Tab-separated table of C-alpha atoms in Angstrom:
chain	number	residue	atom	x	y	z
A	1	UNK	CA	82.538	129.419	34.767
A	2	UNK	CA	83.941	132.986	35.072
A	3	UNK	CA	84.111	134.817	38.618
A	4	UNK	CA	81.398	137.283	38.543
A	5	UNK	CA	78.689	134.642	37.348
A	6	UNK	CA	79.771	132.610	40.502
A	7	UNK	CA	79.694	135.790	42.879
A	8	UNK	CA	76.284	136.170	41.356
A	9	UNK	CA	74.819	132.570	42.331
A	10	UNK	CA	76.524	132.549	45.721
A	11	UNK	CA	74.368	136.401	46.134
A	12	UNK	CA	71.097	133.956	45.288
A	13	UNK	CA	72.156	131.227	47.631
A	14	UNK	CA	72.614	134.081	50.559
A	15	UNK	CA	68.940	135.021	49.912
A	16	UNK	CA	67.952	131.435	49.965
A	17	UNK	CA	69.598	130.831	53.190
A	18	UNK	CA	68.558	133.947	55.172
A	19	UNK	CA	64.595	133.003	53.520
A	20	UNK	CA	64.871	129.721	54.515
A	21	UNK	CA	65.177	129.923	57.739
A	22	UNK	CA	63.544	132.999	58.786
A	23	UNK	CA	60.599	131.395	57.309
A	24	UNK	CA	60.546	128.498	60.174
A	25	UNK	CA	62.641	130.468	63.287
A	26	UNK	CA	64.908	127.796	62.641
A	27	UNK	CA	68.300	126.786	61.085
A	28	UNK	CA	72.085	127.640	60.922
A	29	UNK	CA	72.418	130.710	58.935
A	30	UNK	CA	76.349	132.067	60.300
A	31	UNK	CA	77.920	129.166	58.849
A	32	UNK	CA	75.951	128.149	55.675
A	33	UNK	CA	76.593	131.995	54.475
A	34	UNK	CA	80.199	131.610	55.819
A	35	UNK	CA	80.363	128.864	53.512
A	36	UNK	CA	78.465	129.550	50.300
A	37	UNK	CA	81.708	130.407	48.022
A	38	UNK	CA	83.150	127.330	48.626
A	39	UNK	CA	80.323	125.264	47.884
A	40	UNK	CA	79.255	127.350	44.895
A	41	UNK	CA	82.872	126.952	43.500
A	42	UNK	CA	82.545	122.871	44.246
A	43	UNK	CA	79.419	122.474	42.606
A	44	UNK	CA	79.103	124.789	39.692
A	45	UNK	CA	83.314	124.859	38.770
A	46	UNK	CA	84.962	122.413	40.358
A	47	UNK	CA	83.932	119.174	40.553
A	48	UNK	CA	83.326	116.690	37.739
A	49	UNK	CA	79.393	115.817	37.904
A	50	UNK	CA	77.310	113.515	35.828
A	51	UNK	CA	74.576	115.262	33.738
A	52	UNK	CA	72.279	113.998	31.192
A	53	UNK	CA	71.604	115.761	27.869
A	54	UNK	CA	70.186	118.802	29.161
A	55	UNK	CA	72.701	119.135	31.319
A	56	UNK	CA	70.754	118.307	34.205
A	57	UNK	CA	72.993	116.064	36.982
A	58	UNK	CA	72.551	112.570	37.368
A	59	UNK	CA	72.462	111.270	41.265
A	60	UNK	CA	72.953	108.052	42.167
A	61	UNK	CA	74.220	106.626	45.364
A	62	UNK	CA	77.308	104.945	43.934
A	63	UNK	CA	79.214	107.878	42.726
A	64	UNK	CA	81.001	105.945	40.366
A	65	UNK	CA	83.138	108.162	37.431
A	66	UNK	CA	82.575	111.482	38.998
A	67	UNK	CA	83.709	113.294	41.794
A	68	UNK	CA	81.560	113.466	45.601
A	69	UNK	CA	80.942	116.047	47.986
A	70	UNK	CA	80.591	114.809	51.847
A	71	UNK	CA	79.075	117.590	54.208
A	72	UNK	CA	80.111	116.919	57.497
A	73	UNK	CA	78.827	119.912	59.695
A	74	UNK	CA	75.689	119.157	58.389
A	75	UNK	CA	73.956	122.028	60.590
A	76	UNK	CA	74.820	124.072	57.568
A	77	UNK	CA	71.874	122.203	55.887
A	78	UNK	CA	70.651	125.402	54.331
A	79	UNK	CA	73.416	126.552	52.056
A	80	UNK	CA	73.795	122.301	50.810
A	81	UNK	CA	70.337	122.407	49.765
A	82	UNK	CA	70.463	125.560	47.906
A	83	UNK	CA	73.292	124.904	45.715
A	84	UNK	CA	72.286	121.336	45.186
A	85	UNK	CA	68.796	123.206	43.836
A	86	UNK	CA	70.428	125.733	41.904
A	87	UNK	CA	72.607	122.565	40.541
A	88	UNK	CA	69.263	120.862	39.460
A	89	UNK	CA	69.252	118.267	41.826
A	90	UNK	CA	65.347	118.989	42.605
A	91	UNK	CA	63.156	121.791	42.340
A	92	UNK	CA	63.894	125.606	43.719
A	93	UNK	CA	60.658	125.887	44.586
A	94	UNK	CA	61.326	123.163	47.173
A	95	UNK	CA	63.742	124.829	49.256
A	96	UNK	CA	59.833	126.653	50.472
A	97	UNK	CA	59.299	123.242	52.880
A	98	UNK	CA	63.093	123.483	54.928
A	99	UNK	CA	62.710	122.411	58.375
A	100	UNK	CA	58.538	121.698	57.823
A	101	UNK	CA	56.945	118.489	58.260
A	102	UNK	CA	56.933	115.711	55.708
A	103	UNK	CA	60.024	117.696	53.559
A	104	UNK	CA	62.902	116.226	52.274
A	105	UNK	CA	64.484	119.513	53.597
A	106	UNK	CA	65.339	118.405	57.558
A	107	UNK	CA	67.397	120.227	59.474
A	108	UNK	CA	70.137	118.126	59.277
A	109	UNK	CA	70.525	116.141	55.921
A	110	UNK	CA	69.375	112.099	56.250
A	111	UNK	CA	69.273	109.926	53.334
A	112	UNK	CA	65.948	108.499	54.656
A	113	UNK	CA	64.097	111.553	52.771
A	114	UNK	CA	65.980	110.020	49.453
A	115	UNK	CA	66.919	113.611	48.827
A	116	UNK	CA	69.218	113.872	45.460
A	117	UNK	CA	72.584	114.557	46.191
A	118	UNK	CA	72.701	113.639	49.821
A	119	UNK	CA	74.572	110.700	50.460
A	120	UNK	CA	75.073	110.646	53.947
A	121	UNK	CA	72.851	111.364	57.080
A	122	UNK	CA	75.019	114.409	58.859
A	123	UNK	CA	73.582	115.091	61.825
A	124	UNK	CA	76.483	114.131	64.840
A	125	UNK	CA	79.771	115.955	64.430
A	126	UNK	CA	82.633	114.339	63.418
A	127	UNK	CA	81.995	111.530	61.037
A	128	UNK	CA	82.100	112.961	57.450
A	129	UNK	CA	86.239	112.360	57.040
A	130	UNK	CA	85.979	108.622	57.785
A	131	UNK	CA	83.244	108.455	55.485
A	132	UNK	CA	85.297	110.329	52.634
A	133	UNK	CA	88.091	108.242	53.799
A	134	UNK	CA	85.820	105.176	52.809
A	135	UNK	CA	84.759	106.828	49.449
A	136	UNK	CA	88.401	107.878	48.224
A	137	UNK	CA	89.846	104.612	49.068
A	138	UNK	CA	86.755	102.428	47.262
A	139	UNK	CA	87.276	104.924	44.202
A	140	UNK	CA	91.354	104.497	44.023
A	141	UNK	CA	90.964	100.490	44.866
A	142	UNK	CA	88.106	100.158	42.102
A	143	UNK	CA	90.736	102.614	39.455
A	144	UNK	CA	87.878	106.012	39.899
A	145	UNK	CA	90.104	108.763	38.876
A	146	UNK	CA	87.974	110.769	40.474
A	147	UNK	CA	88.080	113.235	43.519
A	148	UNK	CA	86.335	113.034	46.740
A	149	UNK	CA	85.799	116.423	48.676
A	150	UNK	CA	84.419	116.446	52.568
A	151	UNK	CA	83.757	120.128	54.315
A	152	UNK	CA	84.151	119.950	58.013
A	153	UNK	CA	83.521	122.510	60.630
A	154	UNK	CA	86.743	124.003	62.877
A	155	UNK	CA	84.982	122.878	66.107
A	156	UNK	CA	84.530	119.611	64.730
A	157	UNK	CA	88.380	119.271	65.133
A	158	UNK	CA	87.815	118.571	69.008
A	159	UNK	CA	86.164	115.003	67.855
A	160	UNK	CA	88.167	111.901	68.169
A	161	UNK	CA	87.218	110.610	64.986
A	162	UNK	CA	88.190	113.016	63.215
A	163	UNK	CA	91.710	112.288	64.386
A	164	UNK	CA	91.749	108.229	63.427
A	165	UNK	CA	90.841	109.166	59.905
A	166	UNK	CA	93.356	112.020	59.563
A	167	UNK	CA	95.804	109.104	60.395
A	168	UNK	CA	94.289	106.714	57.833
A	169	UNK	CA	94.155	108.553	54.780
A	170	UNK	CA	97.926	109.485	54.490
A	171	UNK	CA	98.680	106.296	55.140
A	172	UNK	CA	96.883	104.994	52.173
A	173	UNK	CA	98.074	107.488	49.950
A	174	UNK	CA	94.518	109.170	49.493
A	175	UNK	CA	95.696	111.836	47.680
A	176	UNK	CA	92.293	111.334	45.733
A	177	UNK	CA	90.501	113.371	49.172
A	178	UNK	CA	90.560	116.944	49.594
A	179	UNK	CA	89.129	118.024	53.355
A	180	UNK	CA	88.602	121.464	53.785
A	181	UNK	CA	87.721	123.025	57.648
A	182	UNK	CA	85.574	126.172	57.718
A	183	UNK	CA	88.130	127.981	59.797
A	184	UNK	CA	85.557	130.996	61.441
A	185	UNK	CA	87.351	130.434	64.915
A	186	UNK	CA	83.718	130.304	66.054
A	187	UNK	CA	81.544	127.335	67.134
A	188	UNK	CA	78.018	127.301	69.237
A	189	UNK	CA	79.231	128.251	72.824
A	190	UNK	CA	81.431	130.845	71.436
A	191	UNK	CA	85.154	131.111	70.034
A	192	UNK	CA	87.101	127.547	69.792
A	193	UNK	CA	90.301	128.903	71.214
A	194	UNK	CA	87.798	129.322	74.327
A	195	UNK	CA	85.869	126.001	74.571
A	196	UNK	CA	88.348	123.921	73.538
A	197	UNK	CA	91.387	125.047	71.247
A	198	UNK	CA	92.386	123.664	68.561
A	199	UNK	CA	95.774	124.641	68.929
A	200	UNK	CA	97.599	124.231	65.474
A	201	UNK	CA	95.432	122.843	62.681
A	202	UNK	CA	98.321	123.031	60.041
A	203	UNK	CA	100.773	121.144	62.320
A	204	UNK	CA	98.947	118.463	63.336
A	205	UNK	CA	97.570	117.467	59.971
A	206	UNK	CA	101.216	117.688	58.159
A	207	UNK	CA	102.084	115.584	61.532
A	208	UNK	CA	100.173	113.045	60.141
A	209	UNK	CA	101.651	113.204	56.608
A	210	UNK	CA	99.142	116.016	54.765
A	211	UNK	CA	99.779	118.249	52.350
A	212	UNK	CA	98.721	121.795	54.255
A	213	UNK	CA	97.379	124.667	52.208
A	214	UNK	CA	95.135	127.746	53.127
A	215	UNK	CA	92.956	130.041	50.853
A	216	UNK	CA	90.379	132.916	51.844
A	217	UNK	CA	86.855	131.617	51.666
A	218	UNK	CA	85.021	134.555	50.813
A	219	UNK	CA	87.046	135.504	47.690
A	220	UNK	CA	85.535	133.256	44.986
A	221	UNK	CA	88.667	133.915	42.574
A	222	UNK	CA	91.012	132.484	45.412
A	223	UNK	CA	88.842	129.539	46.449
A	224	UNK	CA	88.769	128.050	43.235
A	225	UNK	CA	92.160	128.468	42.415
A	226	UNK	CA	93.243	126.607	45.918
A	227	UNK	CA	90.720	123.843	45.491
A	228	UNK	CA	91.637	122.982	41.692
A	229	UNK	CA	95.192	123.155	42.690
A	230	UNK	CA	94.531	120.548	45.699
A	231	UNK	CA	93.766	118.129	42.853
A	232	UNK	CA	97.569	117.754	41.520
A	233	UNK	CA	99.162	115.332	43.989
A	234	UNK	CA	97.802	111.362	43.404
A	235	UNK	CA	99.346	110.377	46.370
A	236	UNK	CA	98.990	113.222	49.057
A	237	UNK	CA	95.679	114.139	50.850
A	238	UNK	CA	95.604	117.719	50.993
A	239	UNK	CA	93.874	119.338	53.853
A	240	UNK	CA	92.493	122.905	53.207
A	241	UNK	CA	91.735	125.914	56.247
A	242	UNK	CA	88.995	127.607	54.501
A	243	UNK	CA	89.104	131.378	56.404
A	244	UNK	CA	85.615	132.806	56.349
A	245	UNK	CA	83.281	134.939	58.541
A	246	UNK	CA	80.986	133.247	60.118
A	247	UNK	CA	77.627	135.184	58.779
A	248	UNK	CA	79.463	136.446	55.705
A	249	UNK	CA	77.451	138.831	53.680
A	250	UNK	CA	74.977	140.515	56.225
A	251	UNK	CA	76.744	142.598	58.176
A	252	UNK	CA	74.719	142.272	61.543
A	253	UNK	CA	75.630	138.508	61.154
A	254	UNK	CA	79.475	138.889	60.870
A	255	UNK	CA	82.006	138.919	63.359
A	256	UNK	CA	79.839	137.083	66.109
A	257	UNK	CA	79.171	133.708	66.923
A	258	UNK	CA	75.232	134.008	68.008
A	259	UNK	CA	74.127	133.754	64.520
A	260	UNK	CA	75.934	130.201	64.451
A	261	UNK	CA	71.818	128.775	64.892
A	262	UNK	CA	69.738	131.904	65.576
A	263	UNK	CA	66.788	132.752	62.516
A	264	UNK	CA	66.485	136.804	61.716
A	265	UNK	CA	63.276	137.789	62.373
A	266	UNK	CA	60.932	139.579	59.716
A	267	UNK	CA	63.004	143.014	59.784
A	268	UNK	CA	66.572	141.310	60.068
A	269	UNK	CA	65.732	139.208	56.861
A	270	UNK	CA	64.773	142.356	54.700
A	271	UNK	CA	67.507	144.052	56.012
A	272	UNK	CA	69.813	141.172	54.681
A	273	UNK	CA	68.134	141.012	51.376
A	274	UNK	CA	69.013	144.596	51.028
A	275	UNK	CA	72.103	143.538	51.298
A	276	UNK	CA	72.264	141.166	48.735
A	277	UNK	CA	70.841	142.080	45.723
A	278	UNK	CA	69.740	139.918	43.047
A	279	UNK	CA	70.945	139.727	39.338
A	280	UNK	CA	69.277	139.093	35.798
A	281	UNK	CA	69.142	135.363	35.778
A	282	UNK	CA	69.343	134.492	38.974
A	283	UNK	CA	65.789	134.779	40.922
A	284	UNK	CA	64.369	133.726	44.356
A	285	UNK	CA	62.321	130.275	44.329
């Protein structure tokens, strides 16, 4: 898909975010806008997806013969369900019940609601490599060609989980996994270096046998370049720091960490809509 047409869905996911949760006072707008080139690279570029004859994908838990996307942070639930509704996993219109009772749409994504394209219940921090750990290493062991992609938060680096599965999946020559960390420097009490640093992201993974690479998240052209290149090694995991700005697109958003769970309220949302203007093609739900 070229550039521009991307640009142009990730401006409709924006809306969807900021309308989503201004709608309920509720939800993680800062990093789900941070995010929303990456994941509409993965999902309308990138990754190999089953579709029927319309085109339409095809979910099923299994994953078997095409590539999987593992959300981690899953407080980000509001830019994951947009794409997977602009993807035609369910209905745009449904993106309306995020965060109400009785939706699929919970804050953080469970695969009790049986909610196409979830596959994993991300609620608690740190878990999502171990389970793409589990997923690369069925697919190579079962002769899947296929590639396994897991988005994880920077300030989800300060689990200990995080760090036994780093250490596993170089060691079994995953090089079937791509792991990228939303690197915003920013977390919910304020800048990582302050509640707990991270120290050096790049050294520690290589430490454990990674192949390191770094792109600008925010520059669709550059994000899909750096994630289709992360596919050439068979043996080598390669772990990715995704730079964005936490909020990115609304300018009252960027450059702090408050928006990291805070709604806009009826004026802040129009004045991000402003901001993003809609193209032919592309409409709200």
């Amino acid at each position: 898909m070229e550039i521009e047409q991307l640009e142009h869905i990730a401006t409709a996911v924006r809306r969807d975010i900021v309308r989503m949760v201004a709608a309920v006072n509720s939800g993680h707008p800062g990093g789900s806008l941070g995010c929303t080139d990456f994941m509409v690279a993965l999902y309308f570029d990138v990754m190999k997806l089953k579709k029927d004859a319309d085109g339409k994908p095809i979910f099923d838990m299994d994953a078997r013969d095409e590539d999987v996307f593992f959300l981690s942070n899953g407080h980000i639930s509001p830019v994951f369900y947009s794409v997977l509704a602009r993807s035609g996993y369910f209905p745009l219109e449904e993106l309306s019940t995020f965060r109400k009772l009785d939706s699929r749409l919970q804050g953080h994504p469970t695969t009790a609601e049986h909610l196409p394209g979830v596959r994993i219940a991300s609620g608690s921090l740190g878990q999502g490599l171990s389970v793409a750990a589990g997923a690369a290493y069925s697919k190579k062991l079962n002769g899947d060609t296929n590639h396994v992609y897991v988005l994880m938060g920077d300030g989800e680096q300060q689990e200990g989980q995080i760090w036994e599965a780093a250490q596993f999946i170089p060691n079994k020559k995953l090089g079937n996994l791509t792991a990228v960390i939303d690197y915003n420097h920013a977390q919910i009490d304020g800048s990582t270096d302050n509640v707990n640093s991270n120290r050096d992201l790049a050294a520690k993974y290589k430490a454990f046998g990674w192949h390191v690479d770094e792109m600008k998240g925010n520059d669709m052209a550059d994000v899909v370049a750096t994630l289709k290149k992360a596919q050439e090694n068979p043996d080598v995991p390669t772990l990715i720091l995704m730079h964005t700005e936490m909020g990115y697109g609304v300018d009252y958003m960027m450059g702090s960490h408050k928006w990291h769970g805070i709604a806009p309220n009826a004026e802040q949302l129009q004045q991000a809509l402003n901001q993003l203007p809609l193209t032919v093609g592309y409409s709200d739900y």
